[in-house]
mmCIF file of C-alpha atoms in Angstrom:
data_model
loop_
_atom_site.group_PDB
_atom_site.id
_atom_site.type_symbol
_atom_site.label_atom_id
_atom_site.label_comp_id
_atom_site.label_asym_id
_atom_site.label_seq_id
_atom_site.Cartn_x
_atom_site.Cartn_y
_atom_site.Cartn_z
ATOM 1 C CA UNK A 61 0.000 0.000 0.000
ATOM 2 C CA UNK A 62 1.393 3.830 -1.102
ATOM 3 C CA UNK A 63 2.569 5.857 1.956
ATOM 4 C CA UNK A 64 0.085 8.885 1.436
ATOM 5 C CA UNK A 65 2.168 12.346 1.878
ATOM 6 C CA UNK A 66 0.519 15.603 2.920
ATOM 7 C CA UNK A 67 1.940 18.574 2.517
ATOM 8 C CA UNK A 68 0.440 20.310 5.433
ATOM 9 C CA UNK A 69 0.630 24.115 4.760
ATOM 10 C CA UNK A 70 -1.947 24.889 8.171
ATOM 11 C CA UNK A 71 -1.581 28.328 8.714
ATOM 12 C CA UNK A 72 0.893 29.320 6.143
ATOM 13 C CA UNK A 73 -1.261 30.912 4.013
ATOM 14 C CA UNK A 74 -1.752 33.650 6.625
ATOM 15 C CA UNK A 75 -5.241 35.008 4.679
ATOM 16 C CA UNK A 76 -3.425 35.431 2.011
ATOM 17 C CA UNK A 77 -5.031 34.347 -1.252
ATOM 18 C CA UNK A 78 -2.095 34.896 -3.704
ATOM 19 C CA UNK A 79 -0.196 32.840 -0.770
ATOM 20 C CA UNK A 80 -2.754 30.098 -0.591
ATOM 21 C CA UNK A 81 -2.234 29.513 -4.296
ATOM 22 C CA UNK A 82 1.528 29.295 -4.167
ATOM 23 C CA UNK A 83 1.895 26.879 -1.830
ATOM 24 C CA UNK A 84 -0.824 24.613 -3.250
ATOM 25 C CA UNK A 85 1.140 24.904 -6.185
ATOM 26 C CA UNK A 86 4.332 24.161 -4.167
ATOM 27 C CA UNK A 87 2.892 20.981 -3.124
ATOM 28 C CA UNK A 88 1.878 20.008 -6.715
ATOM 29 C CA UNK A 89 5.312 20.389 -7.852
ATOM 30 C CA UNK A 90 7.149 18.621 -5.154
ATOM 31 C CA UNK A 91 4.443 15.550 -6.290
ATOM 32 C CA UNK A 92 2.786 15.339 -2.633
ATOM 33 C CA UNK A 93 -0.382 13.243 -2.801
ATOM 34 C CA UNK A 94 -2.334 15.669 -1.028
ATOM 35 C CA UNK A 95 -2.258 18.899 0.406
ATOM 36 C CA UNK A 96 -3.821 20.477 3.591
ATOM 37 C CA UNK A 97 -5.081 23.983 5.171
ATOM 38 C CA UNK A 98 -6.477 25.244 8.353
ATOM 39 C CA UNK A 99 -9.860 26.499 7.601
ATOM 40 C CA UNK A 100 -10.340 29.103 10.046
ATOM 41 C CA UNK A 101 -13.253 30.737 11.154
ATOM 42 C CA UNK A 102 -11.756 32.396 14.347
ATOM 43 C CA UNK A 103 -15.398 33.107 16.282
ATOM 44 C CA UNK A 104 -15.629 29.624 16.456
ATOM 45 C CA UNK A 105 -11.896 28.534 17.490
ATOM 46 C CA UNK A 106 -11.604 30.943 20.649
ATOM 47 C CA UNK A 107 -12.957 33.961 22.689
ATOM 48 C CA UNK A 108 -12.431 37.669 21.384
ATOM 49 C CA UNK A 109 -10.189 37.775 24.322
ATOM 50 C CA UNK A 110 -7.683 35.364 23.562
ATOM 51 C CA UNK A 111 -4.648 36.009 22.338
ATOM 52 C CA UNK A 112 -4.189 34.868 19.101
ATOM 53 C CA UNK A 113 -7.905 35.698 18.587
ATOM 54 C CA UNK A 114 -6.853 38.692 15.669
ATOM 55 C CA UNK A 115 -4.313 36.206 13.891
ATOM 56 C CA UNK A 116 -7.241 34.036 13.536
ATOM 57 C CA UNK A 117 -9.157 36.297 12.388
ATOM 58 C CA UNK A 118 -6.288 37.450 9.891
ATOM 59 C CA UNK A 119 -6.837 33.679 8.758
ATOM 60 C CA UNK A 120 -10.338 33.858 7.067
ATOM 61 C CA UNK A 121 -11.116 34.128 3.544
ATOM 62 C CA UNK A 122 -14.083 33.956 1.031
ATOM 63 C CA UNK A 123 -15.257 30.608 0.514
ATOM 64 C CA UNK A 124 -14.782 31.594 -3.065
ATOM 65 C CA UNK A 125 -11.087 31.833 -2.473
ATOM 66 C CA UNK A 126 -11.245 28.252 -1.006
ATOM 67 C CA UNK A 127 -12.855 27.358 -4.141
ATOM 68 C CA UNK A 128 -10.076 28.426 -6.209
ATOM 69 C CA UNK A 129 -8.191 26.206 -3.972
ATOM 70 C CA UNK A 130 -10.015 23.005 -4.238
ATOM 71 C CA UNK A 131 -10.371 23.280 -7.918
ATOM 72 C CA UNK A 132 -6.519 23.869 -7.994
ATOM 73 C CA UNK A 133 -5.669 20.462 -6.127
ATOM 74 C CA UNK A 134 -8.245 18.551 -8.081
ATOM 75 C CA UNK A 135 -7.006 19.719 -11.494
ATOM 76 C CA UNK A 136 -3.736 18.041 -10.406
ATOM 77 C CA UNK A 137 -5.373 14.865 -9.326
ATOM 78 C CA UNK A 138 -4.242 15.525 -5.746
ATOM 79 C CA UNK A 139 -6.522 14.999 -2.555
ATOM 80 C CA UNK A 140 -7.235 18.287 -0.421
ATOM 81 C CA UNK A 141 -7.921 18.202 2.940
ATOM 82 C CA UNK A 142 -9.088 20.978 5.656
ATOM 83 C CA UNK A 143 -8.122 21.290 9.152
ATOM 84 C CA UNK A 144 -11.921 22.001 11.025
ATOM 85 C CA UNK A 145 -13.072 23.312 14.065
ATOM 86 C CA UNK A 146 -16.691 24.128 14.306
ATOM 87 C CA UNK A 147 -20.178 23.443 12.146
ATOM 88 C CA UNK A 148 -19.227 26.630 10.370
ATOM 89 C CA UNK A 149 -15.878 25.262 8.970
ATOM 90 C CA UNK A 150 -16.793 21.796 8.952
ATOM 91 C CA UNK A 151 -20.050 22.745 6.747
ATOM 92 C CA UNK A 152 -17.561 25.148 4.493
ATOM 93 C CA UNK A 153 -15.646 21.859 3.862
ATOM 94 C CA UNK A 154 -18.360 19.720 2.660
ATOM 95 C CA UNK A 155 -20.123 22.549 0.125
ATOM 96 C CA UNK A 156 -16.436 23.165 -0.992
ATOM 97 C CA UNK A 157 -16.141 18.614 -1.785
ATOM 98 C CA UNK A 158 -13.279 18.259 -0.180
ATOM 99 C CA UNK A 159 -11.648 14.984 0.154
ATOM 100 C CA UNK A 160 -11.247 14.570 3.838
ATOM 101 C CA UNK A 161 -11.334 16.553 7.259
ATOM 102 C CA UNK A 162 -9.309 16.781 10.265
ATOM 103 C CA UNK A 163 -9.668 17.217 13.692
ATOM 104 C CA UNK A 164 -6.993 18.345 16.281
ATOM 105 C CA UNK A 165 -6.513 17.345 19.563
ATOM 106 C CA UNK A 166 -8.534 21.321 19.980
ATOM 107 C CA UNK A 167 -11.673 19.098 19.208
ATOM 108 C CA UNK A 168 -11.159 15.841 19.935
ATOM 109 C CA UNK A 169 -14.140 16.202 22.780
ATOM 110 C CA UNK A 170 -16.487 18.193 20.812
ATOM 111 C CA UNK A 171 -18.332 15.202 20.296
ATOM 112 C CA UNK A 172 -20.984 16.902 18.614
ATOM 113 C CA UNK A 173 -18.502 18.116 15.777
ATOM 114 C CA UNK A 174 -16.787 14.643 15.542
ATOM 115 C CA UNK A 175 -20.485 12.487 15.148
ATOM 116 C CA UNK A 176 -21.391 14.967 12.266
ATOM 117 C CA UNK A 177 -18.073 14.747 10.414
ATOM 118 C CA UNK A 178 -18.674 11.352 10.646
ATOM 119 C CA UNK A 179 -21.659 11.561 9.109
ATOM 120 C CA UNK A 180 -20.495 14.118 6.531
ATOM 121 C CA UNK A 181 -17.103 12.533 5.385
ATOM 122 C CA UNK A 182 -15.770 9.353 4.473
ATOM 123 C CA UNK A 183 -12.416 10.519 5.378
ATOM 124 C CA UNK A 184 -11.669 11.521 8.528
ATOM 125 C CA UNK A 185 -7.858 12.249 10.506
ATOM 126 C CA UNK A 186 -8.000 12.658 14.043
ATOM 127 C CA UNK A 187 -4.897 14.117 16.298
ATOM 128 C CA UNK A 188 -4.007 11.903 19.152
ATOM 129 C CA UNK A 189 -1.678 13.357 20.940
ATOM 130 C CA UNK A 190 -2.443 13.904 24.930
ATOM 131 C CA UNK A 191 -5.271 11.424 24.565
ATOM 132 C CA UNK A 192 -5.581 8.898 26.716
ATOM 133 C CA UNK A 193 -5.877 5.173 25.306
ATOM 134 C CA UNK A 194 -9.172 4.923 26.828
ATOM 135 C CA UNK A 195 -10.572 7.702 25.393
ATOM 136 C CA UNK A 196 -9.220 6.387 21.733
ATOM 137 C CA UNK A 197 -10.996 3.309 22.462
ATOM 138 C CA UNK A 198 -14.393 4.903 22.699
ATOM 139 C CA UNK A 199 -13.346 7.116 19.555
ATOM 140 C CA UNK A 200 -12.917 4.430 17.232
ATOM 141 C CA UNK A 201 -15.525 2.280 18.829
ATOM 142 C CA UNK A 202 -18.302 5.212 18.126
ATOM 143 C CA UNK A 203 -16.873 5.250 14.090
ATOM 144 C CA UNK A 204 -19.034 3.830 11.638
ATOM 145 C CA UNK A 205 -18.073 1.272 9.271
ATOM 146 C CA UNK A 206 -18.128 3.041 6.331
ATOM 147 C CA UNK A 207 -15.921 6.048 7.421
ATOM 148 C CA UNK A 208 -12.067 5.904 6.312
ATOM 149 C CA UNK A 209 -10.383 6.661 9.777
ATOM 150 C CA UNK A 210 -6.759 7.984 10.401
ATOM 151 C CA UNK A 211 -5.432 8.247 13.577
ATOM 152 C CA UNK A 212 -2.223 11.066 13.376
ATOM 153 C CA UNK A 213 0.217 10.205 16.039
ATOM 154 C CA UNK A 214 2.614 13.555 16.916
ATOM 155 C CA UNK A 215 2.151 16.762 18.002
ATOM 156 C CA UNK A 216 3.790 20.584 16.982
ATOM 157 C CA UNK A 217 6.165 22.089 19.511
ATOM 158 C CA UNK A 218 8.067 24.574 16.918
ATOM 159 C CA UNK A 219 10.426 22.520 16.546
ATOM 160 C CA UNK A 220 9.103 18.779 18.325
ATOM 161 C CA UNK A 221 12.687 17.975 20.037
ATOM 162 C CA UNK A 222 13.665 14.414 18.779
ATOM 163 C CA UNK A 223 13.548 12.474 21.722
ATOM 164 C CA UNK A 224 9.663 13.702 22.081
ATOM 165 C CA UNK A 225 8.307 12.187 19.206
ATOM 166 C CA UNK A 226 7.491 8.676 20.734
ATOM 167 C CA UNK A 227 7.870 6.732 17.279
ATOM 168 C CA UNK A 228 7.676 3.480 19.201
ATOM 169 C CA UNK A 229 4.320 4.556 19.694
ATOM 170 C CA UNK A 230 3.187 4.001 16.049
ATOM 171 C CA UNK A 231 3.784 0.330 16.889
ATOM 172 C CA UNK A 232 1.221 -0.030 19.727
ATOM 173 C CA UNK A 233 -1.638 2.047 17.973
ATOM 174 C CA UNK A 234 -1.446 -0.390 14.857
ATOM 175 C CA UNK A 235 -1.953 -3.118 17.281
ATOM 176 C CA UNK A 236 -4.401 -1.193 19.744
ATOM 177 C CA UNK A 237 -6.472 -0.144 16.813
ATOM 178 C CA UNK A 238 -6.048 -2.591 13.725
ATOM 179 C CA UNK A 239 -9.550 -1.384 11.428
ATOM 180 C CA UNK A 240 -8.257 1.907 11.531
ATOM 181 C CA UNK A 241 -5.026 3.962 9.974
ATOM 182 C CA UNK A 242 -2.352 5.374 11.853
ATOM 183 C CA UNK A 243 -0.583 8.355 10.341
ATOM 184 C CA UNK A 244 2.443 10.395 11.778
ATOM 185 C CA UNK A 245 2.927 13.757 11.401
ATOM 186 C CA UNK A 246 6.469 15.154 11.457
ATOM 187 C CA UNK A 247 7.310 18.342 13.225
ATOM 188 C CA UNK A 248 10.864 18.215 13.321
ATOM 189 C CA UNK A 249 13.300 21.481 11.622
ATOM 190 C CA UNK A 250 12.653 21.828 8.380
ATOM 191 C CA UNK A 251 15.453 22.869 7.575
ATOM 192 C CA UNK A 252 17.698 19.857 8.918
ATOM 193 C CA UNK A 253 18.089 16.278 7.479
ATOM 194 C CA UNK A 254 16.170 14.900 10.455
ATOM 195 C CA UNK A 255 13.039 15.797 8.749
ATOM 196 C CA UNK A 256 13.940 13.090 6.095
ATOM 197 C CA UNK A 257 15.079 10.403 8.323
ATOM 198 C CA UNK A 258 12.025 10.716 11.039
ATOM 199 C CA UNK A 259 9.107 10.085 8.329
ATOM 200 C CA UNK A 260 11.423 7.492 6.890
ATOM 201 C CA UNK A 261 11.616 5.556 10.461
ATOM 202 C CA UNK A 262 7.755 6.184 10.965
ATOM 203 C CA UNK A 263 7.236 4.586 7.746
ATOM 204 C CA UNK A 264 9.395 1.347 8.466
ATOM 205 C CA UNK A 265 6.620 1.460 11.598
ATOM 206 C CA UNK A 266 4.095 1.367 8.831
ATOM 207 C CA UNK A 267 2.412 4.366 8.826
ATOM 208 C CA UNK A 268 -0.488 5.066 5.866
ATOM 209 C CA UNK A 269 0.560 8.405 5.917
ATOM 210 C CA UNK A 270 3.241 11.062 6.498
ATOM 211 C CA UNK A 271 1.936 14.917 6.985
ATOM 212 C CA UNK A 272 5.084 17.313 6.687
ATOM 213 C CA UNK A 273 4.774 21.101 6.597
ATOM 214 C CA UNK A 274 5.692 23.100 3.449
ATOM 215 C CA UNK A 275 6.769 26.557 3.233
ATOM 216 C CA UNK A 276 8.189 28.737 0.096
ATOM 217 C CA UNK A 277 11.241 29.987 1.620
ATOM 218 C CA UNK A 278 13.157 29.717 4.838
ATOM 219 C CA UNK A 279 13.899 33.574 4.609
ATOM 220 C CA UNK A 280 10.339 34.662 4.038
ATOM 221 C CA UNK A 281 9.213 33.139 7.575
ATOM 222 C CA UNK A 282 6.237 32.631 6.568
ATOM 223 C CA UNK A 283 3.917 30.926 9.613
ATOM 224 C CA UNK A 284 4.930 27.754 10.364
ATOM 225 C CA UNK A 285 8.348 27.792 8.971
ATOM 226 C CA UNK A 286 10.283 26.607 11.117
ATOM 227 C CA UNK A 287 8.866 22.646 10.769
ATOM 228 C CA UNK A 288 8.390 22.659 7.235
ATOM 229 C CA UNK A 289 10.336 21.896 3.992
ATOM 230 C CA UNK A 290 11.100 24.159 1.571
ATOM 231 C CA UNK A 291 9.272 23.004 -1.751
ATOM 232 C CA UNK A 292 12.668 21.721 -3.637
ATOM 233 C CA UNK A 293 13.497 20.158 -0.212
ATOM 234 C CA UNK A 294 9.943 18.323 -0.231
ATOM 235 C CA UNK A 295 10.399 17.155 -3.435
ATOM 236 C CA UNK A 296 12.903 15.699 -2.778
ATOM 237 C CA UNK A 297 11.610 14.121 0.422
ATOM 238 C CA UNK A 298 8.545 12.406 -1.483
ATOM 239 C CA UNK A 299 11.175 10.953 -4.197
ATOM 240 C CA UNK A 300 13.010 9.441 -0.794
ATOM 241 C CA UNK A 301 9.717 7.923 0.297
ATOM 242 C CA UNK A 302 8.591 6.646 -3.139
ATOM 243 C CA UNK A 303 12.012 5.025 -3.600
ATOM 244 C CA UNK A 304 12.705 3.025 -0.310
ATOM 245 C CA UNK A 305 8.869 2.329 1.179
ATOM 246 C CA UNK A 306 8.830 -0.583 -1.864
ATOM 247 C CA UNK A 307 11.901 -2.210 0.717
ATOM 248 C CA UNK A 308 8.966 -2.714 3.487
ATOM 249 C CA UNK A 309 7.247 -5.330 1.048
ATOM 250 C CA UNK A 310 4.736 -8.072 2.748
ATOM 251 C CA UNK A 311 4.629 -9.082 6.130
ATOM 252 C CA UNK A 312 3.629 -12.615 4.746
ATOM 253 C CA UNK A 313 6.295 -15.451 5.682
ATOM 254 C CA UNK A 314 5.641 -17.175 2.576
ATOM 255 C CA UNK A 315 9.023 -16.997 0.821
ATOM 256 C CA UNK A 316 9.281 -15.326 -2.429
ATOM 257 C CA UNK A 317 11.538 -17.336 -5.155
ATOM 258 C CA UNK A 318 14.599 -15.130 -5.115
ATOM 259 C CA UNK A 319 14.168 -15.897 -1.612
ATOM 260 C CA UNK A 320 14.251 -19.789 -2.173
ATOM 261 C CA UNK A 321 16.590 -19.500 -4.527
ATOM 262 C CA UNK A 322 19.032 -17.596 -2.514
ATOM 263 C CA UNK A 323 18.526 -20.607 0.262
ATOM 264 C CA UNK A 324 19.189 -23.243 -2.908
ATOM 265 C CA UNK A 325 22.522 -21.623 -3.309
ATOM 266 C CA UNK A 326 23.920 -20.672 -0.118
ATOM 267 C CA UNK A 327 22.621 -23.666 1.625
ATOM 268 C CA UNK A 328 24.644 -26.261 3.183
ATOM 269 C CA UNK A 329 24.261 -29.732 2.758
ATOM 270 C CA UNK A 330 25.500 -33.102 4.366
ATOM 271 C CA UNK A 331 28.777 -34.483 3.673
ATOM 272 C CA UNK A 332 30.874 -37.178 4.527
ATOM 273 C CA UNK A 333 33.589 -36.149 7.446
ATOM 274 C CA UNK A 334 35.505 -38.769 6.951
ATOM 275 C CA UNK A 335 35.327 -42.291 4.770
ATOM 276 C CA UNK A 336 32.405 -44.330 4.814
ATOM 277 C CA UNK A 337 32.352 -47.806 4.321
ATOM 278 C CA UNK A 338 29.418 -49.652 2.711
ATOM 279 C CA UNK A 339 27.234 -50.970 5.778
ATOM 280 C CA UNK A 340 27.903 -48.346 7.976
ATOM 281 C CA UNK A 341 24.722 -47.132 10.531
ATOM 282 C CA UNK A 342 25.388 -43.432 9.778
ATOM 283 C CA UNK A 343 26.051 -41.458 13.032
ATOM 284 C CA UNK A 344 26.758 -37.292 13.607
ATOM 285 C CA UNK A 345 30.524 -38.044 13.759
ATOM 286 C CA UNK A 346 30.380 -39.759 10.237
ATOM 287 C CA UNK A 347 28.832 -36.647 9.098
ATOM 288 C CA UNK A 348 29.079 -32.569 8.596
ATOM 289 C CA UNK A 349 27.384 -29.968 7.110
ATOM 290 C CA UNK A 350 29.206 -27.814 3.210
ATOM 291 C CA UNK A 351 28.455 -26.523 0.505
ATOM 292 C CA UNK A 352 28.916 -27.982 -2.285
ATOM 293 C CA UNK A 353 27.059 -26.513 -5.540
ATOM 294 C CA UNK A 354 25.684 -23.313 -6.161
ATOM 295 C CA UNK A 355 23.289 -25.353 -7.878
ATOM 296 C CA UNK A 356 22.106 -28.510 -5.435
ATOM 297 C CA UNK A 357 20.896 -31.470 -6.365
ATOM 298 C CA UNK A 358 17.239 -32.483 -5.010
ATOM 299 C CA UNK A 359 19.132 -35.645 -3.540
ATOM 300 C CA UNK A 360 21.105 -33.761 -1.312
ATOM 301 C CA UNK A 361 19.885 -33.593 2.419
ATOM 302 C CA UNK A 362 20.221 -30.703 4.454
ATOM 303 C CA UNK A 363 18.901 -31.692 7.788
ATOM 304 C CA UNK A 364 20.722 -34.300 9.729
ATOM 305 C CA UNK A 365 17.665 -35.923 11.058
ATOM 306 C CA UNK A 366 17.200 -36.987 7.645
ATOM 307 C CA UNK A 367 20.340 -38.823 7.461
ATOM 308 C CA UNK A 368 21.110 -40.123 11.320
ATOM 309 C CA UNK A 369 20.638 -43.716 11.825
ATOM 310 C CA UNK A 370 20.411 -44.452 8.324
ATOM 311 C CA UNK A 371 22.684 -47.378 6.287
ATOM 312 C CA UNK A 372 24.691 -46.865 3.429
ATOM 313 C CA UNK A 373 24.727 -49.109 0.192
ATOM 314 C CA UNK A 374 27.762 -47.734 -0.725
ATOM 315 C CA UNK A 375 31.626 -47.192 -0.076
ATOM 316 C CA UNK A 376 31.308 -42.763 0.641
ATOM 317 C CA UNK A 377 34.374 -40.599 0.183
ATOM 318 C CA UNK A 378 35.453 -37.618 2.725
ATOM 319 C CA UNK A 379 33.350 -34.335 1.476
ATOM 320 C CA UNK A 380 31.233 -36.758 -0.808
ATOM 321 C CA UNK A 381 27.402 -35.508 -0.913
ATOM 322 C CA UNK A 382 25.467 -38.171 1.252
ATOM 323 C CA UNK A 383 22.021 -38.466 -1.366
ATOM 324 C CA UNK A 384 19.798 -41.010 -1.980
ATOM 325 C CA UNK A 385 21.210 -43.310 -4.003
ATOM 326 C CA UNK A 386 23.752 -44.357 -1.046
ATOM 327 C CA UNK A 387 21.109 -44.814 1.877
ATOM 328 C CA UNK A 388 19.022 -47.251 2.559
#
């Protein structure tokens, strides 16, 4: 299965239409499989009070705008998702067709937002971190069969430190929570090669996707910066993914036949250790274990059980193949 990448551009943007449109175009050249925004409506993120309340605000544009957006994504046969946190945005997502929503950790008890994205979408990412395991349980209990959930393990802490990322963690959600997806998102310096070689660790873990930021230009510090890749830097992070996640192959045990073949070659096979006389009751000290072809012969025995105890018809030379036609 393809490792889905998401070029997350959240709050880069900054209400900037002309913005918006360059880095969706960013992440269409650096061949991400989808791209993401924060769809903001501040009234119904926070108070008037708070803080950050007027970069929020700054945030908003016309749903036309979005439009322009969507249509731009679709034309290059990439997905588009939109980070939602309220009816109002949530609705705005499903009249613009989006292909999927998120919801942050912001939301993840606004149960009344979750059942009706649910309802609304049949893809769905939700953020997990500083949820607790029993709360997840009741989360992926309550989804419905038909919707296409993600859980995203990590969390943004401008830059996440290394040693906070938890990667292990990837393991026990995939066993915790087998019908459902577990993504990671990376919020590591952009601008480092640790941004390669975390996604490339979460996907040995088996992630379905990867969400990275993506920014235009390190010197342009444009919001969210400091965690994303620059787009010639992303594209070359998705080439990275697309070449190596063929090496995770199938967890089957079946063996393939370069596999068998390998085992045909380098396999060892039993020998005589020392001269065998016709007669002889075959013991482990009459016996040891070479190679002897790269190509062995189907009367060649490679287990010693198989040869132990047995009699041989025939005088047997020091290194000589012990096979079939000696044993009786």
């Amino acid at each position: 299965m393809k490792t889905e990448i998401i070029a997350e551009i959240a709050q880069g943007y900054e209400g900037k239409p002309w913005l918006a449109e360059l880095l969706v175009r960013g992440a269409i050249t650096s061949g991400a499989d989808s791209v993401k925004l924060q769809l903001v409506y501040a009234d119904e993120l926070c108070v008037e009070s708070y803080p950050y309340y007027d970069l929020f605000k700054s945030l908003e544009m016309p749903i036309e705008q979005w439009r322009v957006l969507v249509s731009m994504a679709h034309d290059a046969h990439i997905n588009i998702y939109f980070d939602v946190y309220g009816m109002e945005s949530l609705n705005a997502a499903k009249e613009l067709e989006c292909d999927g929503v998120k919801i942050s950790t912001t939301d993840f008890y606004n149960t009344a937002l979750i059942d009706k994205t649910f309802k609304l979408f049949r893809k769905v990412f939700i953020s997990t971190c500083g949820i607790p395991s029993d709360d997840l349980d009741d989360l992926v209990n309550s989804c419905p069969g038909n919707v296409l959930l993600t859980l995203l393990h990590g969390f943004q802490a401008e830059p996440t430190n290394t040693q906070d990322n938890n990667l292990a963690r990837i393991s026990t959600l995939r066993t915790r929570y087998p019908s459902v997806d577990i993504g990671f998102m990376d919020h590591s310096v952009g601008s480092h090669d640790e941004a390669y070689y975390l996604p490339m660790i979460a996907l040995g873990q088996g992630v379905s996707c990867i969400e990275k930021h993506i920014t235009l230009d390190y010197s342009l510090e444009i919001e969210d910066y400091v965690s994303a890749l620059s787009v010639d830097r992303f594209k070359y992070f998705t080439q990275l993914v697309e070449t190596y996640e063929c090496a995770l192959g199938s967890s089957s045990m079946d063996m393939s036949e370069l596999e068998i073949e390998y085992k045909r070659r380098s396999g060892k096979v039993i020998v005589a250790a020392i001269e065998i006389n016709t007669g002889t009751q075959l013991l482990p000290k009459h016996l040891a274990m070479k190679r002897v072809s790269t190509k062995p012969s189907k009367n060649h025995f490679s287990q010693m059980k198989q040869v132990v105890g047995k009699y041989s018809t025939a005088k047997i030379t020091k290194d000589e193949p012990i096979s079939h036609l000696v044993l009786s």
